[in-house]
Short mmCIF file of C-alpha atoms in Angstrom, two decimals:
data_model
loop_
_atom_site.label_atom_id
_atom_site.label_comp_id
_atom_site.label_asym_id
_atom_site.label_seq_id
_atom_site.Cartn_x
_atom_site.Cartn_y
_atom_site.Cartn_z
CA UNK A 147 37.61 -87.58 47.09
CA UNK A 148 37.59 -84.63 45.06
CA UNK A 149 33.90 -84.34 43.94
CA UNK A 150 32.98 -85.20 47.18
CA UNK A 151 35.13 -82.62 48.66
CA UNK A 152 33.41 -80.05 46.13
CA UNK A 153 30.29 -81.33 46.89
CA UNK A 154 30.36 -80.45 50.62
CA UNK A 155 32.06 -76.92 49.86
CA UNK A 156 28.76 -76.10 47.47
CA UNK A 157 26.54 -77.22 50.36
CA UNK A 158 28.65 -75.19 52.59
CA UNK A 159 28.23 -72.20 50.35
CA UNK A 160 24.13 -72.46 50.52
CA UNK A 161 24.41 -72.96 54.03
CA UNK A 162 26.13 -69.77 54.89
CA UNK A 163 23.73 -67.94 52.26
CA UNK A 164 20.24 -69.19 53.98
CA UNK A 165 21.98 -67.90 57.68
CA UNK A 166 22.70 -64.60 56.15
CA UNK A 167 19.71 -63.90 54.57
CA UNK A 168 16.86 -65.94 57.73
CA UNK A 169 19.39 -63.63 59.46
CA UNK A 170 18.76 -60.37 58.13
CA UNK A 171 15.04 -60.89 57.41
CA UNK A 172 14.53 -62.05 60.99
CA UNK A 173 16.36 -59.13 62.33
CA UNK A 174 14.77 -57.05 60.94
CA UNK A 175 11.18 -58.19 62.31
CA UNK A 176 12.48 -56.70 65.89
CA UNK A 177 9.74 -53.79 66.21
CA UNK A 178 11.43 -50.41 66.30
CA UNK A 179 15.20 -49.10 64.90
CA UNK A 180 18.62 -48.67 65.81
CA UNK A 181 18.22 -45.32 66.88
CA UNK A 182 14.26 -45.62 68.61
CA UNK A 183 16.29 -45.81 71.80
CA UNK A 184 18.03 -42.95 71.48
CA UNK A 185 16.92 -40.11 73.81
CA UNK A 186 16.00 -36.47 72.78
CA UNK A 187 16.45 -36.96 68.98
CA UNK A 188 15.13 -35.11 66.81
CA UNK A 189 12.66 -37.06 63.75
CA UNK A 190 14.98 -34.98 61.03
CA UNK A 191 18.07 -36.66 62.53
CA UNK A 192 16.74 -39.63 63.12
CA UNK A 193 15.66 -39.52 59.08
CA UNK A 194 18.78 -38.64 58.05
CA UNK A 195 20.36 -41.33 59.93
CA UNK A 196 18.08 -43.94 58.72
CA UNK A 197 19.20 -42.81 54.65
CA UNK A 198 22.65 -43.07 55.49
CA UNK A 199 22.29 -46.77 56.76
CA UNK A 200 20.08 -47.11 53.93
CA UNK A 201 17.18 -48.33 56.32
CA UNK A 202 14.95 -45.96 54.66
CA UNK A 203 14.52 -47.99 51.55
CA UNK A 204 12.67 -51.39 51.49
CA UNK A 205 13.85 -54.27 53.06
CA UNK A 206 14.61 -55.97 49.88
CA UNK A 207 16.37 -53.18 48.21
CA UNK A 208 18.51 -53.03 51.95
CA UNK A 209 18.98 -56.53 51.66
CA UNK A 210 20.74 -56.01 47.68
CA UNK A 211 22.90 -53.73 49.41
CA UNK A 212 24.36 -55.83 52.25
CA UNK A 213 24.72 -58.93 50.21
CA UNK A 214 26.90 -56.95 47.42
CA UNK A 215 28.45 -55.30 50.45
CA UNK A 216 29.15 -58.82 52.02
CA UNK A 217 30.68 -60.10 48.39
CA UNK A 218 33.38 -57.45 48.45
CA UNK A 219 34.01 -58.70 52.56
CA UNK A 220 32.44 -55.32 53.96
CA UNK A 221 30.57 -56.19 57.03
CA UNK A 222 29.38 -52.73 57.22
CA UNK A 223 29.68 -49.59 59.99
CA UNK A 224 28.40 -50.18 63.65
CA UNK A 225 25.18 -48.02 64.20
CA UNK A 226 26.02 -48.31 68.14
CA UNK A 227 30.49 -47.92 68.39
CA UNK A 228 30.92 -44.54 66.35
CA UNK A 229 33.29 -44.34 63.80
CA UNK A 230 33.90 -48.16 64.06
CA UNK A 231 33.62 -50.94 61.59
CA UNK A 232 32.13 -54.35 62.26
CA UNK A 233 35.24 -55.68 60.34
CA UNK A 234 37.83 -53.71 62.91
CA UNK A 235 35.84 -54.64 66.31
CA UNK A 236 36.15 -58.30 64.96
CA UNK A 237 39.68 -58.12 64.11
CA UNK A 238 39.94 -56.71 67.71
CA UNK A 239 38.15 -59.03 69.62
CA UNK A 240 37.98 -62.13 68.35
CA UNK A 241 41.40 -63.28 68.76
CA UNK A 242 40.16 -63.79 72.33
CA UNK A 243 37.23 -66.01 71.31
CA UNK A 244 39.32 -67.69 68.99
CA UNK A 245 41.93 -68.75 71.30
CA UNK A 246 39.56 -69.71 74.22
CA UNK A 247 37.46 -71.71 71.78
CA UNK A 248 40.93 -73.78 70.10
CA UNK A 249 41.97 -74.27 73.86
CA UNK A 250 38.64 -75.88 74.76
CA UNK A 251 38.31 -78.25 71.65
CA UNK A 252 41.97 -79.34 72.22
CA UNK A 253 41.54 -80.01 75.68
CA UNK A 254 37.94 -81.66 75.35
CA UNK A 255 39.09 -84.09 72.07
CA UNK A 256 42.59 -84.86 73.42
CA UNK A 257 41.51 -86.08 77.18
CA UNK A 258 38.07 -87.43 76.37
CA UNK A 259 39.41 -89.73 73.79
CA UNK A 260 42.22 -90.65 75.76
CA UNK A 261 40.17 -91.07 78.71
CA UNK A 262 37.81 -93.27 76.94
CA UNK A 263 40.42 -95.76 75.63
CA UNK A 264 41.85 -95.96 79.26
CA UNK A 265 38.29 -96.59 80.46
CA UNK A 266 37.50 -99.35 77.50
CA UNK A 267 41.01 -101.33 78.44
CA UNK A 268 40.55 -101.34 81.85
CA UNK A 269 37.08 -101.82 81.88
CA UNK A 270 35.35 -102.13 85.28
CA UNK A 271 38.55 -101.02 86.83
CA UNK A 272 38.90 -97.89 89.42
CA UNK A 273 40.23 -95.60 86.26
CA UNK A 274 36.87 -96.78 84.90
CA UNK A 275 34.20 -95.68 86.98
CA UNK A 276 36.46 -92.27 87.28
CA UNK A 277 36.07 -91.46 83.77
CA UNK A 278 32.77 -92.29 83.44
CA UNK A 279 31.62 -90.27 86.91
CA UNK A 280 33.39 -87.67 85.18
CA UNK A 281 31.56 -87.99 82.49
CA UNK A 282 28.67 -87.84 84.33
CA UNK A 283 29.40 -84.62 85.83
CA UNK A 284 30.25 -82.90 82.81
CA UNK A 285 26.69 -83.62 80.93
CA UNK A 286 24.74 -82.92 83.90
CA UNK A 287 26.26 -79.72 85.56
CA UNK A 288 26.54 -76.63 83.05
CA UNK A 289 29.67 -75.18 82.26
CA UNK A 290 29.02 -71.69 83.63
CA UNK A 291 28.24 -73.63 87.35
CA UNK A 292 31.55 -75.73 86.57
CA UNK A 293 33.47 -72.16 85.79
CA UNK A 294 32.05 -71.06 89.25
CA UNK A 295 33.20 -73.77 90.93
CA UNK A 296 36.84 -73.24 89.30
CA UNK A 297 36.80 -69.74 90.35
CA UNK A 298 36.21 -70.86 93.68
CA UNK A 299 38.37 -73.18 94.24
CA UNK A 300 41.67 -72.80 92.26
CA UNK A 301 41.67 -69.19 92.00
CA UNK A 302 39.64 -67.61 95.60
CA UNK A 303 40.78 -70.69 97.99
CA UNK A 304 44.26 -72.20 96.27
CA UNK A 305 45.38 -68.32 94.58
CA UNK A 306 46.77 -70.88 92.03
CA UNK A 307 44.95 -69.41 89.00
CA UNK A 308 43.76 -65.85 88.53
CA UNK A 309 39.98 -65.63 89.04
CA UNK A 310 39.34 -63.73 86.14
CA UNK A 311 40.50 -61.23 83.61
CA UNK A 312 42.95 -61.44 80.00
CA UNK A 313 46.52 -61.75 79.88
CA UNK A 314 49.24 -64.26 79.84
CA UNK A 315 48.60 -68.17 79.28
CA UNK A 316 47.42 -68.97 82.85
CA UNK A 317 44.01 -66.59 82.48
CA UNK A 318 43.14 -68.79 79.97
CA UNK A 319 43.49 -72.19 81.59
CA UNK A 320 39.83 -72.14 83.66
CA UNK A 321 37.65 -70.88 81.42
CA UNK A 322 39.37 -73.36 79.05
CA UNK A 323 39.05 -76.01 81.28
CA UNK A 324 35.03 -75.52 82.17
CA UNK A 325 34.44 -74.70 78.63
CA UNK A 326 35.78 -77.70 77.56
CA UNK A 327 34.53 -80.28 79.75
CA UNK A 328 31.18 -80.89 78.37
CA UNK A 329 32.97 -81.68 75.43
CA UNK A 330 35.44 -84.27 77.31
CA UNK A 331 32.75 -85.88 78.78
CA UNK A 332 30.51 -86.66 75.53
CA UNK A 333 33.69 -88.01 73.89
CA UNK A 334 35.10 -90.19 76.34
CA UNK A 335 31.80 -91.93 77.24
CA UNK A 336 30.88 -92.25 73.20
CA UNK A 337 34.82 -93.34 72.76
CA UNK A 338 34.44 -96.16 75.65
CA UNK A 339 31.43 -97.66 73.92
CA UNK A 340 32.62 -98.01 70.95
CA UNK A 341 36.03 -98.65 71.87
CA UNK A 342 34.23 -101.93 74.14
CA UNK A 343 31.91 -102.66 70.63
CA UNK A 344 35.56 -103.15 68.69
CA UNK A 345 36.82 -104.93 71.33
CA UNK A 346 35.26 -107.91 70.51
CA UNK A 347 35.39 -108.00 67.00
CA UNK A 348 36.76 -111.03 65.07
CA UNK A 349 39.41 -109.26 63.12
CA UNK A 350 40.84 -108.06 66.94
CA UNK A 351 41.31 -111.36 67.58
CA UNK A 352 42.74 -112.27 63.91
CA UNK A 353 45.20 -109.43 65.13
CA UNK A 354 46.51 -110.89 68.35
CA UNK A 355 46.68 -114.13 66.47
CA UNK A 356 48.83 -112.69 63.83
CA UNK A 357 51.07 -112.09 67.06
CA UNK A 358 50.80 -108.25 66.23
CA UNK A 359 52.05 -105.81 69.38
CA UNK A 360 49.53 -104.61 71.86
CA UNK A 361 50.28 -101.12 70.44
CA UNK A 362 49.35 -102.36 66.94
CA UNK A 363 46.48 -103.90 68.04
CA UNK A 364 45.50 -100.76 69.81
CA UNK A 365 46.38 -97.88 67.85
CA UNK A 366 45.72 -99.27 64.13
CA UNK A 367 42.97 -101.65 64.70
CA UNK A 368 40.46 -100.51 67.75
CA UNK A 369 41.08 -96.50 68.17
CA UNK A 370 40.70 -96.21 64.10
CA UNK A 371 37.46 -98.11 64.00
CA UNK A 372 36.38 -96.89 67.10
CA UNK A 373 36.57 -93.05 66.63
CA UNK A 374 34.50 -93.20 63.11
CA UNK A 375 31.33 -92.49 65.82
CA UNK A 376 33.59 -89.56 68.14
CA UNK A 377 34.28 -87.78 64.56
CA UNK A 378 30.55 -87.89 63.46
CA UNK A 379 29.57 -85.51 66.65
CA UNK A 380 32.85 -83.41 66.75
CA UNK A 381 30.68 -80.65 64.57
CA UNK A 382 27.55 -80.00 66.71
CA UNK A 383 30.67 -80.79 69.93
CA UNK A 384 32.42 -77.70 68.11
CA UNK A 385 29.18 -75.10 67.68
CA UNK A 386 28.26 -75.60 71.05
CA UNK A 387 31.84 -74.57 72.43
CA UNK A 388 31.67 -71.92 70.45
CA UNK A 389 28.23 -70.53 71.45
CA UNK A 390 29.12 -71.37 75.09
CA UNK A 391 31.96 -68.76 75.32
CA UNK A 392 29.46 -66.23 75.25
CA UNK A 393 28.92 -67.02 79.00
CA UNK A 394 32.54 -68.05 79.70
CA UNK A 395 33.46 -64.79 78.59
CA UNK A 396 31.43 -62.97 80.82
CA UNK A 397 31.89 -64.74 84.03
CA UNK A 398 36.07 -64.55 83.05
CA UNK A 399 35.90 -61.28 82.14
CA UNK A 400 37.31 -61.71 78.75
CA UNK A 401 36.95 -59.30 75.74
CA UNK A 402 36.08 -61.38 73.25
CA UNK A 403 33.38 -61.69 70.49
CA UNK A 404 30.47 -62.50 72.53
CA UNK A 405 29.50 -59.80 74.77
CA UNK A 406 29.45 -57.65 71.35
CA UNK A 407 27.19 -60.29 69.98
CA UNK A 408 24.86 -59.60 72.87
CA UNK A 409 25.07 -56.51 73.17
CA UNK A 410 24.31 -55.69 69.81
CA UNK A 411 20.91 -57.80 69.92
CA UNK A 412 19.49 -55.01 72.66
CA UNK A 413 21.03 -52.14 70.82
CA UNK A 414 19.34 -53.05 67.69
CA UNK A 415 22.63 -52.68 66.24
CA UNK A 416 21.94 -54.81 62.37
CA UNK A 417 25.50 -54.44 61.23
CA UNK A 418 27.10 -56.10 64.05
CA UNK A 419 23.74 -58.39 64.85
CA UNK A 420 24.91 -59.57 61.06
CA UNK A 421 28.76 -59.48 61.29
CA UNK A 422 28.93 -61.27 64.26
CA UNK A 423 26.30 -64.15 63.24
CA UNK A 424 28.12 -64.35 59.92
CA UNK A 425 31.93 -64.51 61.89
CA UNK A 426 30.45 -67.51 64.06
CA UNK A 427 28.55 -69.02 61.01
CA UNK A 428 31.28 -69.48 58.82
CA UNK A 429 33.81 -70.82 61.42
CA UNK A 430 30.81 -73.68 62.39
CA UNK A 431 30.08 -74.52 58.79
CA UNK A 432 33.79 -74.28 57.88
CA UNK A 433 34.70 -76.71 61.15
CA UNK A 434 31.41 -78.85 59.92
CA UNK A 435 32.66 -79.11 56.44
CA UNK A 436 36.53 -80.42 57.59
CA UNK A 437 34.66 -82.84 59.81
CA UNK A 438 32.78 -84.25 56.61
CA UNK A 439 36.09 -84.74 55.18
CA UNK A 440 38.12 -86.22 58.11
CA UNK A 441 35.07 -88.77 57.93
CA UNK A 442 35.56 -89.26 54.36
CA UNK A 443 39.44 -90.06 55.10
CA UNK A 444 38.90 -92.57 58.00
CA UNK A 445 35.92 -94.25 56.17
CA UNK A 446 36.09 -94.14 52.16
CA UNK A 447 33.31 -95.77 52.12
CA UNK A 448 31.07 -92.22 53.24
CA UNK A 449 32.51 -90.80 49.91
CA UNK A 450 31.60 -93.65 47.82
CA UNK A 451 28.12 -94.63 49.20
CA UNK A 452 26.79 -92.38 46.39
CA UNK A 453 28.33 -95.16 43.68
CA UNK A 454 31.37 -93.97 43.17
CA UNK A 455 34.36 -96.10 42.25
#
């Protein structure tokens, strides 16, 4: 378990090192500069600003700079938000982010695997065809329609939830709940099918025979075998919640990370176009590398298929 634990944290490593530099490379094909935009400035200031960034110098001599700036965990000085480093305006913001996105994942994992057992066991039942016309819904209609609807009806109609804003625990219960329910509905119709695939398995039926309790049969037999499929997709399940709160955030009015991220692709703003890539980057390879070894844990045989003892 160990070498294959290092194995994934060395792929992990070269993963986040191609984003940052197809990152920086890419960024910096966008024709013009940070300060292009600006109005009524003068080509000496503009110069001077351009050697203090360092953009003056060629892009591989730039890119030197950042990476042994990035190795010491400096994400560098906003060329848009004066006097403000990417590192602080992270600090600041993405606790908002962060907490919307662990409130969505717990939500969509927790309910769509439950959901999906209920729907396997009583299969063809009313709780059934719920789940799975929830389902439905969830894949089809995007989240940003589904935070509408929310808005609409438990905050404008009902006044049971606030429509929109940051504070307390309940402003983050919608945009939790239509961030999340792509994710619930992925999960519970993947965890039905295989839950209904295990179902009918000879070593289920060795287990009943045994005279084993339903819970038993349940718990340690079908939802262990079955969920080897639900972890497999829990890392691209995982990127796109976190991508998605860009629009979340905006509809919700929330001040987190991703209206920075934005915002700093018009400005031409490279520090934070980089800081903020690199922030999201390493939380998805990070949440893609525990996944690998969750999947190693459940199934031994994924870290032995290589020939290992």
């Amino acid at each position: 378990m160990l070498n294959y634990s290092l194995k994934r944290f060395v792929y992990m490593l070269i993963t986040l090192w191609v984003i940052v530099t197809l990152t920086f490379f890419l960024m910096h094909m966008i024709p013009g500069d940070p300060f292009t935009s600006e109005k009524k400035v003068p080509e000496q200031i503009r110069q001077n600003m351009l050697a203090k960034y360092h953009l003056d110098k060629p892009l591989i001599v730039q890119y030197g700079y950042y990476l042994n700036n990035l190795i010491h965990g400096d994400l560098g000085i906003s060329l848009k938000y004066l006097n403000r480093t990417v590192d602080d305006i992270i600090k600041q913001s993405a606790p908002a982010s962060f907490q919307l996105g662990i409130q969505s994942i717990i939500l969509g994992v927790v309910f769509g695997l439950l959901f999906g057992i209920i729907a396997a066991l009583k299969r063809g039942g009313g709780w059934d065809y719920f789940s799975m016309f929830l389902a439905i819904i969830g894949i089809s209609v995007p989240n940003f329609i589904i935070a509408t609807l929310l808005q609409l009806l438990l905050a404008s109609k009902l006044k049971w939830l606030p429509v929109s804003g940051w504070g307390s625990f309940k402003y983050t219960i919608l945009p939790s709940i239509a961030l999340s329910f792509s994710t619930l509905s992925i999960i519970s119709r993947m965890m039905r099918t295989s839950m209904l695939d295990v179902i009918g398995q000879d070593y289920i039926k060795t287990a009943k025979a045994k005279g084993l309790s339903q819970f038993q049969i349940i718990w340690k037999h079908m939802v262990r075998n079955a969920i080897m499929p639900v972890v497999t997709v829990l890392g691209p399940l995982i990127a796109g919640i976190v991508t998605g709160t860009f629009v979340i955030e905006q509809i919700f009015s929330i001040p987190g990370l991703g209206k920075f991220l934005v915002q700093s692709i018009y400005d031409e703003d490279y520090s934070m176009i980089l800081g903020t890539t690199i922030f999201y980057s390493v939380i998805l390879v990070v949440m893609m590398f525990l996944v690998d070894i969750a999947y190693g844990l459940i199934d031994p045989r994924v870290r032995l298929a290589k020939g290992g003892k």
